[in-house]
PDB file of C-alpha atoms in Angstrom:
ATOM      1  CA  MET A 937      -0.005  -0.050  -0.081  1.00  0.00           C
ATOM      2  CA  LYS A 938       2.790   2.424   0.840  1.00  0.00           C
ATOM      3  CA  ILE A 939       4.621   1.742  -2.465  1.00  0.00           C
ATOM      4  CA  ARG A 940       1.365   2.438  -4.455  1.00  0.00           C
ATOM      5  CA  THR A 941       0.907   5.652  -2.473  1.00  0.00           C
ATOM      6  CA  ILE A 942       4.429   6.829  -3.213  1.00  0.00           C
ATOM      7  CA  SER A 943       4.141   6.009  -6.894  1.00  0.00           C
ATOM      8  CA  ILE A 944       0.938   8.054  -7.121  1.00  0.00           C
ATOM      9  CA  TYR A 945       2.631  11.029  -5.576  1.00  0.00           C
ATOM     10  CA  LEU A 946       5.723  10.704  -7.768  1.00  0.00           C
ATOM     11  CA  ALA A 947       3.634  10.560 -10.850  1.00  0.00           C
ATOM     12  CA  THR A 948       1.651  13.557  -9.828  1.00  0.00           C
ATOM     13  CA  PHE A 949       4.739  15.521  -9.107  1.00  0.00           C
ATOM     14  CA  LEU A 950       6.366  14.710 -12.469  1.00  0.00           C
ATOM     15  CA  GLY A 951       3.129  15.558 -14.182  1.00  0.00           C
ATOM     16  CA  ALA A 952       3.114  18.854 -12.650  1.00  0.00           C
ATOM     17  CA  ILE A 953       6.626  19.615 -13.648  1.00  0.00           C
ATOM     18  CA  LEU A 954       5.936  18.596 -17.273  1.00  0.00           C
ATOM     19  CA  ALA A 955       2.782  20.820 -17.310  1.00  0.00           C
ATOM     20  CA  LEU A 956       4.716  23.805 -15.921  1.00  0.00           C
ATOM     21  CA  THR A 957       7.613  23.247 -18.393  1.00  0.00           C
ATOM     22  CA  SER A 958       5.459  22.807 -21.478  1.00  0.00           C
ATOM     23  CA  CYS A 959       4.423  26.594 -21.500  1.00  0.00           C
ATOM     24  CA  THR A 960       6.637  29.594 -21.634  1.00  0.00           C
ATOM     25  CA  LYS A 961       6.055  33.274 -20.946  1.00  0.00           C
ATOM     26  CA  ASN A 962       6.300  33.786 -24.646  1.00  0.00           C
ATOM     27  CA  ASP A 963       3.385  31.570 -25.532  1.00  0.00           C
ATOM     28  CA  GLY A 964       1.137  34.640 -25.286  1.00  0.00           C
ATOM     29  CA  PRO A 965      -2.624  34.928 -24.473  1.00  0.00           C
ATOM     30  CA  ILE A 966      -5.357  32.595 -25.850  1.00  0.00           C
ATOM     31  CA  THR A 967      -5.501  33.052 -29.550  1.00  0.00           C
ATOM     32  CA  ASN A 968      -8.453  35.009 -30.961  1.00  0.00           C
ATOM     33  CA  LYS A 969      -9.494  32.003 -32.989  1.00  0.00           C
ATOM     34  CA  VAL A 970     -10.705  30.297 -29.695  1.00  0.00           C
ATOM     35  CA  THR A 971     -14.345  31.188 -28.748  1.00  0.00           C
ATOM     36  CA  ILE A 972     -15.641  30.585 -25.262  1.00  0.00           C
ATOM     37  CA  ASN A 973     -19.392  30.483 -25.010  1.00  0.00           C
ATOM     38  CA  ASP A 974     -21.195  30.989 -21.741  1.00  0.00           C
ATOM     39  CA  ILE A 975     -24.289  28.631 -22.139  1.00  0.00           C
ATOM     40  CA  PRO A 976     -26.957  29.062 -19.541  1.00  0.00           C
ATOM     41  CA  ALA A 977     -28.472  26.050 -17.774  1.00  0.00           C
ATOM     42  CA  ILE A 978     -32.102  25.856 -18.731  1.00  0.00           C
ATOM     43  CA  THR A 979     -34.710  23.519 -17.048  1.00  0.00           C
ATOM     44  CA  THR A 980     -37.760  22.148 -18.685  1.00  0.00           C
ATOM     45  CA  LYS A 981     -40.537  20.812 -16.333  1.00  0.00           C
ATOM     46  CA  ILE A 982     -44.029  19.341 -16.791  1.00  0.00           C
ATOM     47  CA  ASP A 983     -46.624  21.539 -15.091  1.00  0.00           C
ATOM     48  CA  ALA A 984     -48.683  19.663 -12.602  1.00  0.00           C
ATOM     49  CA  SER A 985     -51.838  21.574 -13.603  1.00  0.00           C
ATOM     50  CA  GLY A 986     -51.833  19.870 -17.070  1.00  0.00           C
ATOM     51  CA  SER A 987     -51.916  16.340 -18.261  1.00  0.00           C
ATOM     52  CA  GLN A 988     -49.024  14.214 -17.177  1.00  0.00           C
ATOM     53  CA  ALA A 989     -49.316  11.664 -19.971  1.00  0.00           C
ATOM     54  CA  ILE A 990     -51.415  10.988 -23.152  1.00  0.00           C
ATOM     55  CA  ASP A 991     -54.147   8.602 -22.388  1.00  0.00           C
ATOM     56  CA  MET A 992     -54.727   6.346 -25.536  1.00  0.00           C
ATOM     57  CA  LEU A 993     -58.266   5.744 -24.226  1.00  0.00           C
ATOM     58  CA  ASN A 994     -59.056   9.481 -24.402  1.00  0.00           C
ATOM     59  CA  LEU A 995     -56.619  11.108 -26.856  1.00  0.00           C
ATOM     60  CA  ALA A 996     -58.795  14.374 -26.984  1.00  0.00           C
ATOM     61  CA  SER A 997     -58.482  14.875 -23.353  1.00  0.00           C
ATOM     62  CA  PHE A 998     -54.694  15.386 -23.378  1.00  0.00           C
ATOM     63  CA  ALA A 999     -53.816  18.971 -22.330  1.00  0.00           C
ATOM     64  CA  GLY A1000     -50.033  19.050 -21.670  1.00  0.00           C
ATOM     65  CA  LYS A1001     -48.251  21.930 -20.167  1.00  0.00           C
ATOM     66  CA  PHE A1002     -44.630  22.509 -19.352  1.00  0.00           C
ATOM     67  CA  SER A1003     -42.468  25.276 -18.438  1.00  0.00           C
ATOM     68  CA  VAL A1004     -38.891  26.537 -19.463  1.00  0.00           C
ATOM     69  CA  ASP A1005     -36.759  28.657 -17.222  1.00  0.00           C
ATOM     70  CA  LEU A1006     -33.255  29.518 -16.184  1.00  0.00           C
ATOM     71  CA  TYR A1007     -31.987  26.986 -13.656  1.00  0.00           C
ATOM     72  CA  PHE A1008     -29.836  29.677 -12.022  1.00  0.00           C
ATOM     73  CA  PRO A1009     -31.921  32.801 -11.434  1.00  0.00           C
ATOM     74  CA  GLY A1010     -30.305  35.949 -12.382  1.00  0.00           C
ATOM     75  CA  THR A1011     -27.849  34.416 -14.982  1.00  0.00           C
ATOM     76  CA  THR A1012     -27.506  35.938 -18.356  1.00  0.00           C
ATOM     77  CA  PRO A1013     -30.236  34.556 -20.607  1.00  0.00           C
ATOM     78  CA  PRO A1014     -29.674  33.126 -24.024  1.00  0.00           C
ATOM     79  CA  THR A1015     -30.286  35.339 -27.026  1.00  0.00           C
ATOM     80  CA  LYS A1016     -33.299  33.048 -27.683  1.00  0.00           C
ATOM     81  CA  VAL A1017     -34.409  29.414 -27.614  1.00  0.00           C
ATOM     82  CA  ASP A1018     -36.321  27.193 -29.874  1.00  0.00           C
ATOM     83  CA  ILE A1019     -38.522  24.647 -28.217  1.00  0.00           C
ATOM     84  CA  VAL A1020     -38.090  21.341 -29.922  1.00  0.00           C
ATOM     85  CA  VAL A1021     -39.663  17.901 -29.499  1.00  0.00           C
ATOM     86  CA  ARG A1022     -37.992  14.456 -29.913  1.00  0.00           C
ATOM     87  CA  LYS A1023     -40.136  11.405 -30.678  1.00  0.00           C
ATOM     88  CA  ASN A1024     -39.200   7.934 -29.127  1.00  0.00           C
ATOM     89  CA  GLY A1025     -35.826   9.027 -28.048  1.00  0.00           C
ATOM     90  CA  SER A1026     -34.524   9.353 -31.582  1.00  0.00           C
ATOM     91  CA  ALA A1027     -32.164  12.367 -32.370  1.00  0.00           C
ATOM     92  CA  ALA A1028     -33.098  11.728 -36.137  1.00  0.00           C
ATOM     93  CA  ASN A1029     -36.772  12.486 -35.359  1.00  0.00           C
ATOM     94  CA  VAL A1030     -36.804  16.009 -33.858  1.00  0.00           C
ATOM     95  CA  LYS A1031     -39.303  18.881 -34.791  1.00  0.00           C
ATOM     96  CA  VAL A1032     -39.493  22.611 -33.816  1.00  0.00           C
ATOM     97  CA  PHE A1033     -42.571  23.155 -31.545  1.00  0.00           C
ATOM     98  CA  LYS A1034     -42.016  26.841 -30.867  1.00  0.00           C
ATOM     99  CA  ALA A1035     -39.286  28.924 -32.441  1.00  0.00           C
ATOM    100  CA  GLY A1036     -37.687  32.228 -31.405  1.00  0.00           C
ATOM    101  CA  VAL A1037     -38.652  32.385 -27.714  1.00  0.00           C
ATOM    102  CA  THR A1038     -36.869  35.451 -26.123  1.00  0.00           C
ATOM    103  CA  THR A1039     -38.434  35.649 -22.746  1.00  0.00           C
ATOM    104  CA  LEU A1040     -37.891  33.183 -19.924  1.00  0.00           C
ATOM    105  CA  PRO A1041     -39.634  31.784 -17.943  1.00  0.00           C
ATOM    106  CA  ALA A1042     -42.141  30.659 -20.427  1.00  0.00           C
ATOM    107  CA  THR A1043     -44.978  28.227 -20.340  1.00  0.00           C
ATOM    108  CA  PHE A1044     -46.373  26.100 -23.274  1.00  0.00           C
ATOM    109  CA  SER A1045     -49.525  24.173 -23.795  1.00  0.00           C
ATOM    110  CA  LEU A1046     -50.075  21.284 -26.380  1.00  0.00           C
ATOM    111  CA  THR A1047     -52.642  18.773 -27.370  1.00  0.00           C
ATOM    112  CA  THR A1048     -52.699  15.457 -29.070  1.00  0.00           C
ATOM    113  CA  ALA A1049     -53.534  17.170 -32.335  1.00  0.00           C
ATOM    114  CA  ASP A1050     -50.528  19.470 -32.062  1.00  0.00           C
ATOM    115  CA  ILE A1051     -48.180  16.486 -31.701  1.00  0.00           C
ATOM    116  CA  GLN A1052     -49.861  14.614 -34.616  1.00  0.00           C
ATOM    117  CA  THR A1053     -49.553  17.568 -36.935  1.00  0.00           C
ATOM    118  CA  LEU A1054     -45.861  18.089 -36.129  1.00  0.00           C
ATOM    119  CA  PHE A1055     -44.961  14.457 -36.839  1.00  0.00           C
ATOM    120  CA  GLY A1056     -47.475  13.749 -39.482  1.00  0.00           C
ATOM    121  CA  ALA A1057     -48.552  10.581 -37.735  1.00  0.00           C
ATOM    122  CA  ALA A1058     -51.155   9.350 -35.227  1.00  0.00           C
ATOM    123  CA  VAL A1059     -49.924   8.986 -31.592  1.00  0.00           C
ATOM    124  CA  ALA A1060     -49.367   5.250 -30.787  1.00  0.00           C
ATOM    125  CA  LEU A1061     -49.258   3.332 -27.573  1.00  0.00           C
ATOM    126  CA  GLY A1062     -45.841   3.558 -26.132  1.00  0.00           C
ATOM    127  CA  ASP A1063     -44.769   6.779 -27.970  1.00  0.00           C
ATOM    128  CA  THR A1064     -42.712   9.301 -25.999  1.00  0.00           C
ATOM    129  CA  TYR A1065     -42.481  12.947 -26.857  1.00  0.00           C
ATOM    130  CA  ASP A1066     -39.514  14.919 -25.188  1.00  0.00           C
ATOM    131  CA  PHE A1067     -39.688  18.802 -25.068  1.00  0.00           C
ATOM    132  CA  ALA A1068     -36.564  20.839 -24.548  1.00  0.00           C
ATOM    133  CA  PRO A1069     -34.760  24.021 -25.806  1.00  0.00           C
ATOM    134  CA  ASN A1070     -32.183  24.565 -28.533  1.00  0.00           C
ATOM    135  CA  ILE A1071     -30.202  27.348 -26.992  1.00  0.00           C
ATOM    136  CA  TYR A1072     -28.851  30.258 -28.943  1.00  0.00           C
ATOM    137  CA  VAL A1073     -25.808  32.305 -27.597  1.00  0.00           C
ATOM    138  CA  GLY A1074     -25.141  35.081 -30.168  1.00  0.00           C
ATOM    139  CA  ASP A1075     -25.289  33.471 -33.540  1.00  0.00           C
ATOM    140  CA  ARG A1076     -24.411  30.063 -32.190  1.00  0.00           C
ATOM    141  CA  MET A1077     -26.970  27.309 -31.643  1.00  0.00           C
ATOM    142  CA  PHE A1078     -26.561  24.432 -28.954  1.00  0.00           C
ATOM    143  CA  GLU A1079     -28.936  21.546 -29.542  1.00  0.00           C
ATOM    144  CA  ALA A1080     -31.040  19.779 -27.061  1.00  0.00           C
ATOM    145  CA  PHE A1081     -30.865  16.536 -28.947  1.00  0.00           C
ATOM    146  CA  PRO A1082     -27.844  16.490 -31.167  1.00  0.00           C
ATOM    147  CA  ALA A1083     -27.234  13.591 -33.434  1.00  0.00           C
ATOM    148  CA  THR A1084     -23.880  12.916 -31.682  1.00  0.00           C
ATOM    149  CA  GLY A1085     -22.697  13.876 -28.260  1.00  0.00           C
ATOM    150  CA  ALA A1086     -24.494  15.305 -25.275  1.00  0.00           C
ATOM    151  CA  GLY A1087     -27.371  17.832 -25.409  1.00  0.00           C
ATOM    152  CA  THR A1088     -27.654  21.257 -23.870  1.00  0.00           C
ATOM    153  CA  GLY A1089     -29.059  19.852 -20.532  1.00  0.00           C
ATOM    154  CA  ALA A1090     -26.849  16.810 -20.120  1.00  0.00           C
ATOM    155  CA  GLY A1091     -24.175  18.548 -17.929  1.00  0.00           C
ATOM    156  CA  VAL A1092     -26.433  19.345 -15.014  1.00  0.00           C
ATOM    157  CA  ILE A1093     -28.824  16.582 -14.822  1.00  0.00           C
ATOM    158  CA  ALA A1094     -27.697  15.520 -11.334  1.00  0.00           C
ATOM    159  CA  MET A1095     -28.402  19.128 -10.002  1.00  0.00           C
ATOM    160  CA  PRO A1096     -31.399  19.045  -7.502  1.00  0.00           C
ATOM    161  CA  GLY A1097     -34.648  20.263  -9.163  1.00  0.00           C
ATOM    162  CA  PHE A1098     -33.110  20.259 -12.699  1.00  0.00           C
ATOM    163  CA  SER A1099     -35.121  18.668 -15.588  1.00  0.00           C
ATOM    164  CA  GLU A1100     -33.408  18.187 -18.918  1.00  0.00           C
ATOM    165  CA  PHE A1101     -36.589  17.716 -20.842  1.00  0.00           C
ATOM    166  CA  SER A1102     -40.357  17.235 -20.316  1.00  0.00           C
ATOM    167  CA  ARG A1103     -41.521  13.745 -21.497  1.00  0.00           C
ATOM    168  CA  PHE A1104     -45.110  12.944 -22.366  1.00  0.00           C
ATOM    169  CA  ALA A1105     -45.816   9.211 -22.912  1.00  0.00           C
ATOM    170  CA  ALA A1106     -48.710   7.586 -24.677  1.00  0.00           C
ATOM    171  CA  ILE A1107     -50.181   5.183 -22.173  1.00  0.00           C
ATOM    172  CA  CYS A1108     -53.433   3.438 -21.366  1.00  0.00           C
ATOM    173  CA  ALA A1109     -54.358   5.219 -18.087  1.00  0.00           C
ATOM    174  CA  TYR A1110     -55.986   3.161 -15.417  1.00  0.00           C
ATOM    175  CA  ASP A1111     -59.727   3.360 -15.419  1.00  0.00           C
ATOM    176  CA  PRO A1112     -61.421   2.001 -12.287  1.00  0.00           C
ATOM    177  CA  ALA A1113     -64.669   1.614 -14.409  1.00  0.00           C
ATOM    178  CA  ILE A1114     -62.993  -1.075 -16.341  1.00  0.00           C
ATOM    179  CA  TYR A1115     -61.654  -3.075 -13.499  1.00  0.00           C
ATOM    180  CA  GLN A1116     -64.999  -4.124 -11.903  1.00  0.00           C
ATOM    181  CA  GLY A1117     -67.397  -6.718 -12.879  1.00  0.00           C
ATOM    182  CA  ASN A1118     -66.889 -10.090 -14.609  1.00  0.00           C
ATOM    183  CA  PHE A1119     -63.484 -11.011 -16.040  1.00  0.00           C
ATOM    184  CA  VAL A1120     -62.553 -14.305 -17.863  1.00  0.00           C
ATOM    185  CA  VAL A1121     -59.677 -16.432 -16.879  1.00  0.00           C
ATOM    186  CA  VAL A1122     -57.032 -16.543 -19.729  1.00  0.00           C
ATOM    187  CA  SER A1123     -54.554 -18.729 -17.802  1.00  0.00           C
ATOM    188  CA  ASP A1124     -53.664 -19.649 -14.240  1.00  0.00           C
ATOM    189  CA  GLY A1125     -50.196 -21.064 -13.669  1.00  0.00           C
ATOM    190  CA  PHE A1126     -51.151 -22.117 -10.128  1.00  0.00           C
ATOM    191  CA  GLY A1127     -54.081 -24.047 -11.414  1.00  0.00           C
ATOM    192  CA  ASP A1128     -56.948 -23.000  -9.224  1.00  0.00           C
ATOM    193  CA  PHE A1129     -58.835 -21.327 -11.925  1.00  0.00           C
ATOM    194  CA  SER A1130     -59.541 -22.892 -15.439  1.00  0.00           C
ATOM    195  CA  PRO A1131     -59.390 -20.973 -18.659  1.00  0.00           C
ATOM    196  CA  GLY A1132     -62.811 -19.453 -19.454  1.00  0.00           C
ATOM    197  CA  GLU A1133     -63.827 -19.309 -15.925  1.00  0.00           C
ATOM    198  CA  VAL A1134     -65.399 -16.024 -14.542  1.00  0.00           C
ATOM    199  CA  VAL A1135     -63.772 -14.062 -11.850  1.00  0.00           C
ATOM    200  CA  THR A1136     -65.722 -11.041 -10.413  1.00  0.00           C
ATOM    201  CA  LEU A1137     -63.852  -7.947  -9.503  1.00  0.00           C
ATOM    202  CA  THR A1138     -65.319  -5.543  -6.978  1.00  0.00           C
ATOM    203  CA  LYS A1139     -64.260  -1.865  -6.981  1.00  0.00           C
ATOM    204  CA  ILE A1140     -63.240  -0.574  -3.520  1.00  0.00           C
ATOM    205  CA  ASP A1141     -61.995   2.857  -4.565  1.00  0.00           C
ATOM    206  CA  ASN A1142     -60.357   4.409  -7.600  1.00  0.00           C
ATOM    207  CA  THR A1143     -57.158   2.590  -7.204  1.00  0.00           C
ATOM    208  CA  THR A1144     -58.197  -0.629  -5.418  1.00  0.00           C
ATOM    209  CA  PHE A1145     -60.320  -3.693  -6.261  1.00  0.00           C
ATOM    210  CA  SER A1146     -60.926  -7.103  -4.778  1.00  0.00           C
ATOM    211  CA  PHE A1147     -61.690 -10.670  -5.880  1.00  0.00           C
ATOM    212  CA  ILE A1148     -62.091 -14.046  -4.005  1.00  0.00           C
ATOM    213  CA  ASP A1149     -60.442 -17.471  -4.792  1.00  0.00           C
ATOM    214  CA  PRO A1150     -63.469 -19.977  -4.421  1.00  0.00           C
ATOM    215  CA  TYR A1151     -61.116 -22.859  -4.054  1.00  0.00           C
ATOM    216  CA  VAL A1152     -60.464 -22.096  -0.372  1.00  0.00           C
ATOM    217  CA  THR A1153     -62.701 -22.673   2.655  1.00  0.00           C
ATOM    218  CA  SER A1154     -64.225 -19.554   4.097  1.00  0.00           C
ATOM    219  CA  PRO A1155     -62.752 -17.329   1.336  1.00  0.00           C
ATOM    220  CA  LEU A1156     -61.799 -13.679   2.157  1.00  0.00           C
ATOM    221  CA  PRO A1157     -61.630 -10.793  -0.256  1.00  0.00           C
ATOM    222  CA  ILE A1158     -58.168 -10.398  -1.859  1.00  0.00           C
ATOM    223  CA  ILE A1159     -57.297  -6.688  -1.957  1.00  0.00           C
ATOM    224  CA  VAL A1160     -55.428  -5.473  -5.093  1.00  0.00           C
ATOM    225  CA  LYS A1161     -53.835  -1.996  -5.219  1.00  0.00           C
ATOM    226  CA  VAL A1162     -52.984  -0.316  -8.463  1.00  0.00           C
ATOM    227  CA  ASN A1163     -50.283   2.367  -8.826  1.00  0.00           C
ATOM    228  CA  THR A1164     -51.844   4.569 -11.507  1.00  0.00           C
ATOM    229  CA  LEU A1165     -48.479   6.136 -12.311  1.00  0.00           C
ATOM    230  CA  ASN A1166     -47.102   2.883 -13.902  1.00  0.00           C
ATOM    231  CA  ASN A1167     -50.240   0.521 -13.855  1.00  0.00           C
ATOM    232  CA  GLN A1168     -48.389  -1.923 -11.600  1.00  0.00           C
ATOM    233  CA  MET A1169     -50.449  -3.881  -9.044  1.00  0.00           C
ATOM    234  CA  THR A1170     -49.570  -5.100  -5.461  1.00  0.00           C
ATOM    235  CA  ILE A1171     -51.146  -7.479  -2.959  1.00  0.00           C
ATOM    236  CA  THR A1172     -49.878  -6.945   0.554  1.00  0.00           C
ATOM    237  CA  LYS A1173     -49.512 -10.534   1.908  1.00  0.00           C
ATOM    238  CA  GLN A1174     -52.913 -11.607   3.121  1.00  0.00           C
ATOM    239  CA  LYS A1175     -54.860 -14.659   4.213  1.00  0.00           C
ATOM    240  CA  ILE A1176     -57.282 -15.693   1.603  1.00  0.00           C
ATOM    241  CA  GLY A1177     -59.199 -18.470   3.426  1.00  0.00           C
ATOM    242  CA  ASN A1178     -58.735 -21.239   5.982  1.00  0.00           C
ATOM    243  CA  ALA A1179     -57.568 -24.064   3.665  1.00  0.00           C
ATOM    244  CA  PHE A1180     -57.473 -25.146   0.049  1.00  0.00           C
ATOM    245  CA  THR A1181     -60.592 -27.081  -0.843  1.00  0.00           C
ATOM    246  CA  TRP A1182     -58.445 -29.536  -2.936  1.00  0.00           C
ATOM    247  CA  ASN A1183     -56.340 -30.369   0.061  1.00  0.00           C
ATOM    248  CA  LEU A1184     -57.565 -29.468   3.490  1.00  0.00           C
ATOM    249  CA  GLY A1185     -54.122 -30.153   4.843  1.00  0.00           C
ATOM    250  CA  TYR A1186     -52.773 -26.993   3.329  1.00  0.00           C
ATOM    251  CA  THR A1187     -53.976 -24.421   5.942  1.00  0.00           C
ATOM    252  CA  ASN A1188     -54.232 -20.643   6.164  1.00  0.00           C
ATOM    253  CA  PRO A1189     -53.334 -20.015   2.414  1.00  0.00           C
ATOM    254  CA  ASN A1190     -51.847 -16.515   1.621  1.00  0.00           C
ATOM    255  CA  MET A1191     -51.316 -14.532  -1.515  1.00  0.00           C
ATOM    256  CA  ALA A1192     -48.742 -11.707  -2.119  1.00  0.00           C
ATOM    257  CA  VAL A1193     -47.861  -9.688  -5.111  1.00  0.00           C
ATOM    258  CA  ALA A1194     -44.668  -7.488  -5.260  1.00  0.00           C
ATOM    259  CA  ALA A1195     -44.620  -4.411  -7.305  1.00  0.00           C
ATOM    260  CA  GLY A1196     -42.956  -5.089 -10.713  1.00  0.00           C
ATOM    261  CA  ALA A1197     -43.445  -5.117 -14.425  1.00  0.00           C
ATOM    262  CA  THR A1198     -44.844  -8.675 -14.309  1.00  0.00           C
ATOM    263  CA  SER A1199     -48.022  -7.616 -12.264  1.00  0.00           C
ATOM    264  CA  VAL A1200     -49.773  -4.928 -14.393  1.00  0.00           C
ATOM    265  CA  VAL A1201     -53.248  -3.771 -15.656  1.00  0.00           C
ATOM    266  CA  THR A1202     -53.467  -3.161 -19.347  1.00  0.00           C
ATOM    267  CA  PRO A1203     -56.425  -0.970 -19.802  1.00  0.00           C
ATOM    268  CA  CYS A1204     -56.283  -0.757 -23.589  1.00  0.00           C
ATOM    269  CA  SER A1205     -56.837  -4.518 -23.763  1.00  0.00           C
ATOM    270  CA  LYS A1206     -59.025  -4.579 -20.579  1.00  0.00           C
ATOM    271  CA  GLY A1207     -56.791  -7.152 -18.949  1.00  0.00           C
ATOM    272  CA  LEU A1208     -54.486  -7.787 -16.088  1.00  0.00           C
ATOM    273  CA  THR A1209     -51.639 -10.163 -15.094  1.00  0.00           C
ATOM    274  CA  LEU A1210     -50.862 -10.918 -11.450  1.00  0.00           C
ATOM    275  CA  ALA A1211     -47.610 -12.671 -10.516  1.00  0.00           C
ATOM    276  CA  ILE A1212     -48.956 -14.243  -7.203  1.00  0.00           C
ATOM    277  CA  ALA A1213     -46.771 -15.836  -4.503  1.00  0.00           C
ATOM    278  CA  TYR A1214     -48.732 -18.629  -2.690  1.00  0.00           C
ATOM    279  CA  THR A1215     -47.861 -19.789   0.806  1.00  0.00           C
ATOM    280  CA  VAL A1216     -49.482 -21.923   3.503  1.00  0.00           C
ATOM    281  CA  ASP A1217     -48.595 -22.871   7.042  1.00  0.00           C
ATOM    282  CA  GLN A1218     -46.737 -25.812   5.592  1.00  0.00           C
ATOM    283  CA  GLY A1219     -44.631 -23.773   3.306  1.00  0.00           C
ATOM    284  CA  SER A1220     -44.363 -21.938  -0.102  1.00  0.00           C
ATOM    285  CA  PHE A1221     -45.656 -23.117  -3.558  1.00  0.00           C
ATOM    286  CA  GLY A1222     -43.877 -20.408  -5.430  1.00  0.00           C
ATOM    287  CA  THR A1223     -45.097 -17.553  -7.843  1.00  0.00           C
ATOM    288  CA  PHE A1224     -47.540 -18.132 -10.588  1.00  0.00           C
ATOM    289  CA  ASN A1225     -49.192 -15.794 -13.055  1.00  0.00           C
ATOM    290  CA  LEU A1226     -53.035 -15.236 -13.136  1.00  0.00           C
ATOM    291  CA  VAL A1227     -54.162 -13.592 -16.416  1.00  0.00           C
ATOM    292  CA  LEU A1228     -57.602 -12.149 -16.607  1.00  0.00           C
ATOM    293  CA  ARG A1229     -59.500 -10.264 -19.537  1.00  0.00           C
ATOM    294  CA  LYS A1230     -62.715  -8.465 -19.540  1.00  0.00           C
ATOM    295  CA  PRO A1231     -65.017  -9.891 -22.268  1.00  0.00           C
TER     296      PRO A1231
END
C-alpha cells in the first residue's frame, strides 16, 4: 500500500513539472481563434396543472403543459431558444415546436392534435415525446438533442430540481370503471382457476379492487392495489381463506404480489396479469401468473 501511494505522488509531481515546463511566458494569451461561450443552464418541467401523460383511451382529453426557465436565477439569458420535441428518443426525429422564444420563464400548452400535426402521424401506444430548448448564444446554436454527443441539458442533470426535458408518454391510463365486474380467466399458472372461468372484480375505490378465490374454505376478499403512475399492481401478503378445498391439509393460504413489471393492468386491452406468490402454514408453492381479460 505504501509503495502504491508513493508511486501516485511521484507521478503527480512529475506531471506537474511537465505541465509547467510545457508552456513559456512567450506563448502569449489565448488566440483570438478560440471562442468561449457561456451557455446558460435551462430547466424544462411538466406543469402539474396539465396532463401528465397521453391517455390512449381518451386522446382528445390530453392537455399538456410545461415550463422552460433559467436554472440559476439571475444568470445571463440566452439570445433566444427554440422549443423542440424528440419522438421516441430518436435524435433523427426532432421537430420545432415553438421557434424564437426570447423571454424566460415561459409556459407552453399542447394537445394530441399538435403532436400529430408536427410528426404527421397518429400517436401510438408507447410513444414518448420529449420537449426541450435549443439554446442560442449570439449566432451559435446548441442543440437539445444532437445527432452525436450530449445535449444542452446533459451537464447538469444531477443538480437538484433540474429537468433536462419534459416527457409525455402515450399510455393506457388506469380506469377504475374497467376493473370491476366479470373477467374471464385466460390462464392460471397455479391451477386453481380454469381458462374461461369467470372471476368477479369488486371496486373498492379508484385505485383498489378485490376478488375471491373460491377454491379455499371461508374465502376472504383479496385486496389488489393499483399504482396509477405505472399501472403496476400489488397485494400485501394476506390470508385468503382457511384451507384449500382440494387439500384441506394446506392451511391458512396466503397471497402476495410484489410491485413489478410482471404484475400490471393493461387498460387498452381490458386485461391484467398478477404474479402471485402462494404460501400456506406448511410452506411456499412459489409464484404463478394469473391472467384475466374483460369480455
